[in-house]
Amino acid sequence: MTDEWKPKILGIICNWCSYAGADLAGSARTQYPPDIRTIRVMCTGRVDTLFIMKAFANGADGVLVSGCHFGDCHYLEGNFKAAKRMFLIKSVLKNMGIEDKRFRMTFVSASEGAKWAKVVEDVVKTVTELGPSPLKEFRQ
Amino acid sequence: MVDETKSQKPRVGVYICHCGTNIAGSIDIKELQDFAQTIPNVVLADEYQYMCSTPGQKKIEDAIKEHGLTGIVVAACSPRLHEPTFRTASKEGGLNPFRFEMANIREQNSWVHMHDRQGATDKAKDALKMAVAKASLLEDLFPKSVPVEHSAMVVGAGVGGIQAALDLASSGIKTYLIEKAPTIGGRMSQLDKTFPTLDCSQCILTPKMVDVGRHPNIELMTYTEVEKVEGYIGNFDITLRKKARGVLTPTEAETRGIVGGGCNGCGDCEQVCPVIKPNPFEMGMAPRKAIYIYHPQVVPLIYTVDFDSCVKCGLCVEACGEKKAIDLEQEDEFVTVKVGTAVLAVGYELFPVEKKTEWGYKRYDNVITSLEFERLICASGPTGGKVIRPSDGETPKKIGFVLCAGSRDNTGIGKPYCSRFCCMYSLKHAHQLHEKIPGSQSYLFYMDIRSFGKMYEEFYYRIQDEGAKFIRGRVAKIEEDPITKNPHVLTEDTLLGQPVDIELDMVVLASAVQPTEETNHVRHLFGVSQSMDGWLLEAHPKLNPCGTTTAGVFLAGVCQGPKDIPDTVAQAEGAAAAASIPIHVGEVELEPYFAMCIEEKCAGCGMCVNLCPYSALDLVEKNGRTVMQVTEAKCKGCGTCGGFCPGGAIWMQHFATPQIVAQIDAFLLGGEQ
Amino acid sequence: MSGKTHQYAFFLGCIAPNRYPGIESAAIKTSRNLGIELLPLKGASCCPAPGAFGSIDLKVWYAMAARNLVLAEQMNTDIALICNGCYKSIWEVNHKLKHHDELRDDVNEVLKEIDMEFKGTINVRHLAEIYYDEKICGVAKLADSITTPLKGVKIAVHYGCHLLKPRKEREFEAEGVGDTENPMWMEELVAALGAEPVQYRNKMQCCGAGGGVRGYDIAHALDITNEKLINMSEVGADAITEVCPFCQLQFDRGQIEIGEKFGVEWAIPVLHYNELLGLAQGMSPQDLALDLHGISCEPFLNKLR
Amino acid sequence: MAKAKGYSDENLSVRLADRYYRTEDASPDFLKNVEKIGMTIAHMCYQCGTCTGSCPSAPRSSYRIRKFVRRAVLGLENDALTDPDLWLCTTCYSCTDRCPRDIAPTDIIMAMRNLAFKREIVPRNFLNTVQFIYKTGHGVPNNDVNRAARVRLGLEAEPETTAKYAEFIPGIQKILDHYGLKDKADEILAEGQ
Ligand SMILES: Cc1cc2nc3c(=O)[nH]c(=O)nc-3n(C[C@H](O)[C@H](O)[C@H](O)COP(=O)(O)OP(=O)(O)OC[C@H]3O[C@@H](n4cnc5c(N)ncnc54)[C@H](O)[C@@H]3O)c2cc1C
Ligand SMILES: Cc1cc2nc3c(=O)[nH]c(=O)nc-3n(C[C@H](O)[C@H](O)[C@H](O)COP(=O)(O)OP(=O)(O)OC[C@H]3O[C@@H](n4cnc5c(N)ncnc54)[C@H](O)[C@@H]3O)c2cc1C
Ligand code: SF4
Ligand code: SF4
Ligand code: SF4
Ligand code: SF4
Ligand code: SF4
Ligand code: SF4
Ligand code: SF4
Ligand code: SF4
């Protein structure tokens, strides 16, 4: 623990696009940092703001929600509805004293393996630069 | 749902797969296994070389009985690959298959962190913890079987769609073949001959077109487009727009009480129509009237009025006379049909190669595209098969073929992919030229000749032997001699290392191909994804090339990616077979990921009702309270309602809030309990 | 928009002021007639020559161009210029420094030594492109300013390389300027003067002078020029027009040099677009110092009368 | 590395010199340096020849831009930098405009010229320009005929540049000196005498 701090990042990703994209990054052996743990849901529409709050409350340093591009949702517009909801999260996070950059929603399709790798790289970079979540220190 | 295993303390069995060195090469399996033993609820942690192999699966089956397991976790590849395999194994072992959970430590771990063993192992540990947490809370679920409508739809009637429809229909399935153009046949009907055998394209296609026309199980609907798609595998409700073609078929005429009438294709109307427009089938090189057919062999042989250009003079109506086939006031009609599965075969179009301005297409008269060349050399084409120079009608003797015209191009203007059939048809064009015009000379400007099919390299050999000249260099530019209108092709012969300036009579651009404009619209209707380059995305490039991620929807032909006729037909047969399976089985199991209302918690606010994209939810009165109710048959399990309900009153089966929260907790609190 | 004057810092470069001063004079006067004020950019230097300096050390090229840009930043005025070489240096360096932080930091470290800093606050435009821009001038307004139409002459347009190419790096505010294979907007500008623009083979080929080749291997450079002259004469051009004094030098002096070196005689007058515009707006050949041209403009002027 | 033959007949040694390309011939950083200075992706070249086919210099010389790109990819630094053809590019950017792989061959040439200059390989005319600019701020300085003409046109004899405002010249000299350009130019020119 002492040597190098590694961020704890939770990813909630949809089965049809981002999870498939992440799998594709795997088949293509596109390398990216390992600091993300993913939960698969069928659609980003399933993502309850509670999950994100819970993650931060539990000490996550960052959360990524990723789904299909608009217009590409397997369930027509679950991603759109999720995005509207996720938009609200940002201000709530600010009120909780968490930099809103710790939370991101992205759109990665099943054919965008390289993009997935890039997204994770980006998120890890952003969160690493921000350092440990202020909430985590507060908890301790 | 009385469930005896529910009250029991969870007993989870964990299996870690090496996948040879795919996983074991980057993740410390031993460390992971030791760790697994320490996770709460885990009663057994095993590892094996190849979990998906028969002995691997057997391990699971045996352990379930032996250890009274209530949940299984396999840490291996992606659930998108082997979840079905292990669900079956769990079932074989006597456990409800939905008590299985997979931890993806290959695609999303060992393969993407190949050089960070510790990072990968740590990540795998968390993935295991999370999967065990979820498995501990999983419940028995029972998939619903739904009957499958004994009919299918094929969208697009090029050679791909035609083949798929014939196969489906011949296996006894009622098949709707939908074509937006007035005739079937697609691109293949525009071709003169086909490589490598040089069969006449029409000769081999026409019998199939005729078969389609008279197959008792095929309902052919030309000049028709898909308007709306509802439902799911087994039960699609598809609304079609039958565009007003202004001309009645004999059957349509009969329903209107016109006995013995309707269009018989006599063409009298065409003679009198005063409006002249370019014929798209002839790539605009020949005229057609406002009432027209593409070419004499159309199926069905019914004329069509182009209402965009028709001036409603009524001359055609007069000419048609007693047949009373023409109805200038006809309007679009909508019909809805029910089908079990669908095959998309919507084909392709040429990349607008004029965008590559250095080659001067549309600026220089004697620079044409390959499809224009097909029409020019075709005996039934606008010149009766006489190849002529557009600038002066002379017979060209020296013709250049520019390969990769817009393909393999990363500038953002062209297409990054290889269009796959242009090498071969350019070889064919060279042959046709030599055959048709004695003393003619072809020049093929190429980067690589991709002749990878059966008898293709042999064809290349043959064309070389016939005297075609191959110049290995991508064409830098084409210049027109302002006086003779002769195009000069400038490139480097890279094998000689010398710039070349070759004066020709005519140049044919082997233009790249691209998805048609409407492909995007169609794929949205059917919920099909696209690849990076816009082609429709198959479920798996190798193991499921005809399927899509939408159950019951399949792909055939170039709409999935450039391919020639043999490959198109092969894929069409594959798609037809795949599409017929659920129909012949007669029922499909739907994944039981439905929403359920926890009535005690539901406030009856109704917010979820509007969110559901499939109108699966309603508010109902129950015991004096207003609560939400799910129609399971309509619910597709997206979870949008569950993600939103302010009161947490929606239970999303298999993705329930406690299950997801348990995963989050396992990741973030796991070590600290 | 009309009536409003647009002000630009006028970047002169080397060849126009020091070899063809008529271009400078004409640019100022003709632009004024179009509501465009060209203000002196005091202390500007060579752009510096992209071929020569870019070849030796791109870093020096960035820094020297940046110094010129900062002079205009200090005036808080966009730059207008009349030379494609200058455009390449001044526009491209401005663009690169605006988009690459690392490059900008490098350059600013040098500029600090002379108390300057590149901020990236201004834009750079070629005067010809400004003329074509409907938002500022446009072909119609240009045509309105003509008093003595250049009737009865065929003019071959040489676009030059560095204004338009490389296409993927250029961005123009005026619409319809960007095509590099068969642009027609300068022909429109020429037609607006009453002259007839002619199309010739390989129109977009380089004049041959760039990249230091004129100095390194004059015969090589002239051989390229000669090919262009053949193509232009094939369609009966009475004059050549361009928007780059360096191209002008290559075509104008080049014809004499071709005569000397290859024994091939040419006499096609070469006029910068601003010189043509000057004539069409009623300036006399003396006002334009056309007598300084290597190839006599007399036959062309005679044809006009 | 080419294997030395060491035949007693020097002429035969030269005529029969080992002409294999071996991986040892590759200069390890050449490609990297070229790509960095040129800000382009030489290694993506698939040798299609579009660049040479576009090049106005190719049809009148042995200059092949495609070959230089190849040399970058293979690390043939010496071959590239000592080839006099390197200086025949007019920087017309036709190749860059058309390269289907979105490479900028022109900038590869510019980068190679920069690297050649580091080795003091550079044609004299380039250095003369440096000297003029160091002195006057202009690559093509004013002269008396021109001054007279300017006055005739109603312009000032000296344009509004460093020609008129000499106080700006020291700043320019500082920039050039920062890179040691003037000294290096003088030195190379002196050596060439
Ligand atoms: C110049 C040229 C020469 C060729 N030569 C050969 C050759 O010699 N040998 C060979 O093997 N291959 C050749 N090919 C390739 C061949 O054309 C294709 O492999 C084949 O046509 C693919 O058939 P398809 O059914 O997938 O698509 P298409 O032929 O494009 O058929 C698609 C059909 O779907 C219809 N459609 C599109 N959208 C909709 C919609 N929204 N609703 C309803 N209908 C729709 C279209 O109207 C069309 O009828 C050549 C191609 C070109 C361009
Ligand atoms: C070195 C190499 C690398 C490759 N890499 C790739 C790749 O990366 N991607 C890719 O897509 N493709 C790849 N391929 C191609 C791939 O191997 C084939 O496309 C694929 O294996 C073909 O499968 P098949 O079922 O047709 O034939 P096979 O795999 O040959 O299967 C035929 C089976 O039939 C059995 N059999 C034969 N005769 C009889 C008989 N008389 N009675 C009963 N059984 C019989 C054989 O024992 C065998 O099990 C590669 C091929 C090679 C050689
Ligand atoms: S289960 Fe998956 S990871 Fe394991 S051997 Fe099979 S494919 Fe490989
Ligand atoms: S005249 Fe009538 S029957 Fe004959 S082709 Fe025309 S519409 Fe058909
Ligand atoms: S009514 Fe229309 S289709 Fe019929 S003849 Fe007139 S223009 Fe042609
Ligand atoms: S098939 Fe041949 S011509 Fe067509 S894109 Fe591929 S390589 Fe180029
Ligand atoms: S949103 Fe929740 S509380 Fe409101 S009706 Fe739906 S299930 Fe009931
Ligand atoms: S999960 Fe909810 S929103 Fe999604 S389909 Fe089912 S009922 Fe509708
Ligand atoms: S044009 Fe581009 S890809 Fe082709 S040879 Fe030249 S540099 Fe390579
Ligand atoms: S930029 Fe140079 S290499 Fe490229 S085409 Fe022009 S002269 Fe040739």
Short mmCIF file of C-alpha atoms in Angstrom, two decimals, chain B residues 112-413:
data_model
loop_
_atom_site.label_atom_id
_atom_site.label_comp_id
_atom_site.label_asym_id
_atom_site.label_seq_id
_atom_site.Cartn_x
_atom_site.Cartn_y
_atom_site.Cartn_z
CA VAL B 112 -5.33 -6.15 -21.87
CA HIS B 113 -2.78 -6.16 -19.06
CA MET B 114 -0.33 -8.61 -20.53
CA HIS B 115 2.70 -6.97 -19.02
CA ASP B 116 1.40 -6.19 -15.55
CA ARG B 117 1.11 -9.50 -13.75
CA GLN B 118 0.48 -8.03 -10.33
CA GLY B 119 -2.01 -5.46 -11.58
CA ALA B 120 -3.83 -8.16 -13.52
CA THR B 121 -3.86 -10.59 -10.59
CA ASP B 122 -5.18 -7.92 -8.23
CA LYS B 123 -7.86 -7.03 -10.70
CA ALA B 124 -8.81 -10.70 -11.07
CA LYS B 125 -9.17 -10.98 -7.30
CA ASP B 126 -11.62 -8.11 -7.24
CA ALA B 127 -13.49 -9.58 -10.18
CA LEU B 128 -13.80 -12.85 -8.30
CA LYS B 129 -15.00 -11.15 -5.12
CA MET B 130 -17.60 -9.25 -7.07
CA ALA B 131 -18.78 -12.33 -8.93
CA VAL B 132 -19.04 -14.36 -5.72
CA ALA B 133 -20.98 -11.54 -4.07
CA LYS B 134 -23.43 -11.58 -6.91
CA ALA B 135 -23.61 -15.36 -7.11
CA SER B 136 -24.43 -15.47 -3.41
CA LEU B 137 -27.56 -13.47 -4.08
CA LEU B 138 -28.68 -15.02 -7.34
CA GLU B 139 -32.05 -16.70 -7.52
CA ASP B 140 -33.63 -19.42 -9.55
CA LEU B 141 -35.09 -18.00 -12.71
CA PHE B 142 -37.21 -19.72 -15.28
CA PRO B 143 -36.98 -18.57 -18.85
CA LYS B 144 -40.25 -18.12 -20.62
CA SER B 145 -40.79 -19.99 -23.79
CA VAL B 146 -42.65 -18.15 -26.46
CA PRO B 147 -43.99 -19.63 -29.65
CA VAL B 148 -42.29 -18.56 -32.86
CA GLU B 149 -44.31 -17.27 -35.76
CA HIS B 150 -43.88 -19.64 -38.69
CA SER B 151 -42.75 -16.93 -41.09
CA ALA B 152 -39.69 -14.86 -41.86
CA MET B 153 -38.79 -11.62 -43.57
CA VAL B 154 -35.90 -10.84 -45.86
CA VAL B 155 -35.15 -7.16 -46.41
CA GLY B 156 -33.40 -6.39 -49.68
CA ALA B 157 -33.67 -8.51 -52.78
CA GLY B 158 -30.20 -8.49 -54.26
CA VAL B 159 -28.59 -11.85 -54.84
CA GLY B 160 -28.11 -12.18 -51.08
CA GLY B 161 -31.70 -11.51 -50.20
CA ILE B 162 -32.97 -13.63 -53.07
CA GLN B 163 -30.92 -16.62 -51.94
CA ALA B 164 -31.92 -16.24 -48.30
CA ALA B 165 -35.59 -15.99 -49.24
CA LEU B 166 -35.44 -19.04 -51.50
CA ASP B 167 -33.77 -21.12 -48.80
CA LEU B 168 -36.19 -20.05 -46.11
CA ALA B 169 -39.16 -20.62 -48.34
CA SER B 170 -37.91 -23.99 -49.52
CA SER B 171 -37.60 -25.16 -45.95
CA GLY B 172 -41.30 -24.55 -45.63
CA ILE B 173 -41.35 -21.11 -44.10
CA LYS B 174 -43.62 -18.38 -45.32
CA THR B 175 -41.20 -15.62 -46.36
CA TYR B 176 -41.79 -11.97 -47.06
CA LEU B 177 -39.16 -10.59 -49.43
CA ILE B 178 -39.07 -6.82 -49.21
CA GLU B 179 -37.37 -4.74 -51.89
CA LYS B 180 -37.40 -0.98 -52.00
CA ALA B 181 -36.68 -0.79 -55.74
CA PRO B 182 -39.37 -1.61 -58.32
CA THR B 183 -37.54 -4.82 -59.22
CA ILE B 184 -35.43 -7.43 -57.49
CA GLY B 185 -31.89 -8.39 -58.45
CA GLY B 186 -29.81 -5.66 -56.85
CA ARG B 187 -26.32 -4.93 -58.09
CA MET B 188 -25.80 -8.34 -59.61
CA SER B 189 -28.46 -7.66 -62.21
CA GLN B 190 -26.40 -4.65 -63.33
CA LEU B 191 -23.32 -6.75 -63.98
CA ASP B 192 -22.42 -8.20 -67.35
CA LYS B 193 -20.30 -11.20 -66.47
CA THR B 194 -19.03 -12.54 -63.19
CA PHE B 195 -15.55 -13.60 -62.19
CA PRO B 196 -13.84 -16.03 -62.14
CA THR B 197 -16.02 -18.25 -64.30
CA LEU B 198 -17.29 -15.47 -66.54
CA ASP B 199 -20.87 -16.64 -66.36
CA CYS B 200 -23.30 -14.12 -67.67
CA SER B 201 -24.66 -12.43 -64.59
CA GLN B 202 -28.25 -12.15 -65.78
CA CYS B 203 -28.21 -15.74 -67.01
CA ILE B 204 -27.43 -17.13 -63.60
CA LEU B 205 -29.50 -14.64 -61.68
CA THR B 206 -32.67 -14.60 -63.74
CA PRO B 207 -33.69 -18.18 -62.91
CA LYS B 208 -33.43 -17.33 -59.25
CA MET B 209 -35.43 -14.17 -59.77
CA VAL B 210 -38.11 -16.12 -61.56
CA ASP B 211 -38.13 -18.73 -58.78
CA VAL B 212 -38.73 -15.99 -56.30
CA GLY B 213 -41.59 -14.70 -58.36
CA ARG B 214 -43.41 -18.02 -58.37
CA HIS B 215 -42.39 -19.67 -55.11
CA PRO B 216 -45.59 -20.45 -53.21
CA ASN B 217 -43.97 -19.59 -49.87
CA ILE B 218 -42.53 -16.26 -50.94
CA GLU B 219 -44.56 -13.14 -50.77
CA LEU B 220 -42.59 -10.68 -52.84
CA MET B 221 -43.17 -7.04 -52.10
CA THR B 222 -41.24 -4.69 -54.35
CA TYR B 223 -41.29 -0.93 -54.14
CA THR B 224 -41.80 -1.46 -50.44
CA GLU B 225 -39.89 -0.30 -47.38
CA VAL B 226 -39.86 -1.23 -43.74
CA GLU B 227 -41.57 1.42 -41.70
CA LYS B 228 -41.64 0.11 -38.15
CA VAL B 229 -40.42 -2.94 -36.24
CA GLU B 230 -41.98 -4.02 -32.96
CA GLY B 231 -41.76 -7.13 -30.87
CA TYR B 232 -38.94 -9.60 -30.42
CA ILE B 233 -37.60 -12.89 -31.73
CA GLY B 234 -40.44 -15.18 -32.60
CA ASN B 235 -42.93 -12.37 -32.72
CA PHE B 236 -41.87 -9.37 -34.74
CA ASP B 237 -44.64 -7.08 -35.89
CA ILE B 238 -43.30 -5.30 -38.92
CA THR B 239 -45.08 -2.46 -40.61
CA LEU B 240 -44.34 -2.04 -44.30
CA ARG B 241 -44.89 0.93 -46.52
CA LYS B 242 -45.99 -0.13 -49.96
CA LYS B 243 -45.01 2.90 -51.95
CA ALA B 244 -47.57 4.02 -54.47
CA ARG B 245 -46.31 2.75 -57.80
CA GLY B 246 -49.28 4.08 -59.69
CA VAL B 247 -49.72 0.78 -61.49
CA LEU B 248 -51.85 -2.17 -60.40
CA THR B 249 -50.84 -5.79 -60.63
CA PRO B 250 -53.43 -8.12 -62.13
CA THR B 251 -54.32 -9.30 -58.62
CA GLU B 252 -54.71 -5.78 -57.32
CA ALA B 253 -56.80 -4.93 -60.33
CA GLU B 254 -59.03 -7.88 -59.65
CA THR B 255 -59.68 -6.83 -56.07
CA ARG B 256 -60.84 -3.54 -57.52
CA GLY B 257 -63.21 -5.41 -59.75
CA ILE B 258 -61.21 -4.92 -62.93
CA VAL B 259 -61.38 -8.43 -64.31
CA GLY B 260 -58.59 -9.43 -66.68
CA GLY B 261 -56.92 -6.09 -66.11
CA GLY B 262 -53.79 -4.92 -64.37
CA CYS B 263 -50.34 -4.43 -65.79
CA ASN B 264 -49.11 -7.08 -68.22
CA GLY B 265 -45.90 -5.25 -69.01
CA CYS B 266 -46.88 -4.41 -72.58
CA GLY B 267 -45.10 -1.07 -72.36
CA ASP B 268 -47.74 0.90 -74.29
CA CYS B 269 -47.76 3.50 -71.54
CA GLU B 270 -44.03 4.07 -71.76
CA GLN B 271 -44.33 4.82 -75.46
CA VAL B 272 -46.59 7.78 -74.88
CA CYS B 273 -45.18 9.22 -71.69
CA PRO B 274 -43.64 12.63 -72.45
CA VAL B 275 -41.34 12.81 -69.42
CA ILE B 276 -37.72 11.71 -69.85
CA LYS B 277 -35.41 11.01 -66.92
CA PRO B 278 -32.09 9.22 -66.55
CA ASN B 279 -32.41 5.53 -65.70
CA PRO B 280 -30.56 4.81 -62.46
CA PHE B 281 -30.22 1.15 -63.41
CA GLU B 282 -28.12 2.23 -66.39
CA MET B 283 -26.13 4.54 -64.12
CA GLY B 284 -27.90 7.43 -65.77
CA MET B 285 -26.45 6.58 -69.18
CA ALA B 286 -29.83 5.78 -70.74
CA PRO B 287 -33.20 7.51 -70.48
CA ARG B 288 -36.37 6.24 -68.98
CA LYS B 289 -39.86 7.68 -68.90
CA ALA B 290 -41.85 8.77 -65.86
CA ILE B 291 -43.60 5.42 -66.17
CA TYR B 292 -40.90 2.83 -66.47
CA ILE B 293 -39.27 -0.48 -65.83
CA TYR B 294 -35.49 -0.72 -65.16
CA HIS B 295 -34.85 -3.30 -67.87
CA PRO B 296 -36.80 -5.94 -69.82
CA GLN B 297 -36.16 -8.83 -67.41
CA VAL B 298 -37.54 -7.21 -64.30
CA VAL B 299 -39.31 -9.29 -61.70
CA PRO B 300 -42.09 -8.60 -61.22
CA LEU B 301 -42.85 -7.26 -64.67
CA ILE B 302 -44.93 -4.35 -63.52
CA TYR B 303 -44.43 -0.74 -64.53
CA THR B 304 -43.92 2.00 -61.98
CA VAL B 305 -44.81 5.67 -62.09
CA ASP B 306 -42.19 8.00 -60.75
CA PHE B 307 -44.49 10.50 -59.12
CA ASP B 308 -41.64 12.93 -58.54
CA SER B 309 -41.36 13.53 -62.26
CA CYS B 310 -44.80 12.54 -63.59
CA VAL B 311 -46.75 15.56 -64.84
CA LYS B 312 -50.06 13.69 -64.60
CA CYS B 313 -50.86 14.26 -68.24
CA GLY B 314 -52.87 11.06 -68.30
CA LEU B 315 -51.54 9.87 -71.68
CA CYS B 316 -50.44 6.59 -70.17
CA VAL B 317 -53.85 5.93 -68.72
CA GLU B 318 -55.31 6.34 -72.18
CA ALA B 319 -52.67 4.07 -73.73
CA CYS B 320 -53.23 1.38 -71.15
CA GLY B 321 -56.91 1.44 -71.98
CA GLU B 322 -59.02 -1.52 -70.94
CA LYS B 323 -56.38 -3.02 -68.70
CA LYS B 324 -57.04 -0.06 -66.42
CA ALA B 325 -53.72 -0.73 -64.76
CA ILE B 326 -52.75 2.84 -64.07
CA ASP B 327 -53.98 4.73 -61.04
CA LEU B 328 -52.35 8.13 -60.87
CA GLU B 329 -54.05 8.89 -57.57
CA GLN B 330 -52.71 5.85 -55.79
CA GLU B 331 -51.29 6.47 -52.34
CA ASP B 332 -48.80 4.68 -50.11
CA GLU B 333 -50.32 1.78 -48.22
CA PHE B 334 -49.26 0.31 -44.92
CA VAL B 335 -49.46 -3.33 -43.99
CA THR B 336 -48.28 -5.06 -40.86
CA VAL B 337 -47.00 -8.60 -40.94
CA LYS B 338 -45.92 -10.90 -38.17
CA VAL B 339 -42.68 -12.85 -38.55
CA GLY B 340 -40.51 -14.99 -36.33
CA THR B 341 -37.12 -13.91 -37.67
CA ALA B 342 -35.65 -11.51 -40.19
CA VAL B 343 -32.65 -11.38 -42.53
CA LEU B 344 -31.20 -8.04 -43.58
CA ALA B 345 -29.62 -8.04 -47.03
CA VAL B 346 -29.65 -4.38 -47.97
CA GLY B 347 -26.44 -4.36 -49.98
CA TYR B 348 -24.19 -1.45 -50.85
CA GLU B 349 -23.57 1.49 -53.10
CA LEU B 350 -20.48 2.98 -54.71
CA PHE B 351 -18.45 5.52 -52.82
CA PRO B 352 -18.89 8.88 -54.58
CA VAL B 353 -15.45 8.76 -56.15
CA GLU B 354 -15.69 12.32 -57.43
CA LYS B 355 -14.69 13.25 -53.91
CA LYS B 356 -11.18 12.13 -54.79
CA THR B 357 -10.78 15.16 -57.00
CA GLU B 358 -7.33 14.16 -58.26
CA TRP B 359 -8.92 11.56 -60.54
CA GLY B 360 -11.34 13.99 -62.12
CA TYR B 361 -14.45 11.77 -62.17
CA LYS B 362 -17.40 13.91 -63.32
CA ARG B 363 -14.87 16.51 -64.50
CA TYR B 364 -13.28 14.50 -67.29
CA ASP B 365 -15.64 12.85 -69.80
CA ASN B 366 -13.53 9.76 -70.31
CA VAL B 367 -13.14 8.83 -66.67
CA ILE B 368 -15.95 6.49 -65.62
CA THR B 369 -16.73 4.13 -62.75
CA SER B 370 -16.64 0.36 -62.81
CA LEU B 371 -20.42 0.06 -62.62
CA GLU B 372 -20.73 2.36 -65.61
CA PHE B 373 -18.28 0.10 -67.40
CA GLU B 374 -20.42 -2.94 -66.53
CA ARG B 375 -23.41 -1.28 -68.16
CA LEU B 376 -21.39 -0.17 -71.18
CA ILE B 377 -20.05 -3.65 -71.89
CA CYS B 378 -23.35 -5.37 -71.21
CA ALA B 379 -25.27 -6.47 -74.28
CA SER B 380 -28.51 -5.29 -72.71
CA GLY B 381 -26.93 -2.01 -71.60
CA PRO B 382 -27.46 1.48 -72.98
CA THR B 383 -25.10 0.96 -75.93
CA GLY B 384 -26.06 -2.63 -76.64
CA GLY B 385 -22.72 -3.77 -75.35
CA LYS B 386 -20.64 -1.46 -77.50
CA VAL B 387 -17.94 0.11 -75.35
CA ILE B 388 -17.61 3.75 -76.28
CA ARG B 389 -15.81 6.81 -75.06
CA PRO B 390 -18.30 9.20 -73.51
CA SER B 391 -16.55 12.24 -75.01
CA ASP B 392 -16.91 11.30 -78.67
CA GLY B 393 -18.52 7.87 -78.97
CA GLU B 394 -15.31 6.39 -80.40
CA THR B 395 -14.21 2.88 -79.52
CA PRO B 396 -11.50 3.08 -76.88
CA LYS B 397 -8.43 0.96 -77.53
CA LYS B 398 -6.38 1.73 -74.48
CA ILE B 399 -8.21 1.57 -71.20
CA GLY B 400 -6.76 2.03 -67.75
CA PHE B 401 -8.27 0.48 -64.65
CA VAL B 402 -7.54 2.32 -61.45
CA LEU B 403 -7.72 -0.05 -58.52
CA CYS B 404 -8.34 0.89 -54.90
CA ALA B 405 -10.10 4.03 -56.09
CA GLY B 406 -11.11 5.36 -52.72
CA SER B 407 -10.43 2.13 -50.82
CA ARG B 408 -7.54 1.58 -48.42
CA ASP B 409 -7.49 5.29 -47.90
CA ASN B 410 -6.87 6.87 -44.52
CA THR B 411 -7.19 10.50 -45.52
CA GLY B 412 -10.74 10.73 -44.22
CA ILE B 413 -12.04 11.28 -47.74
#
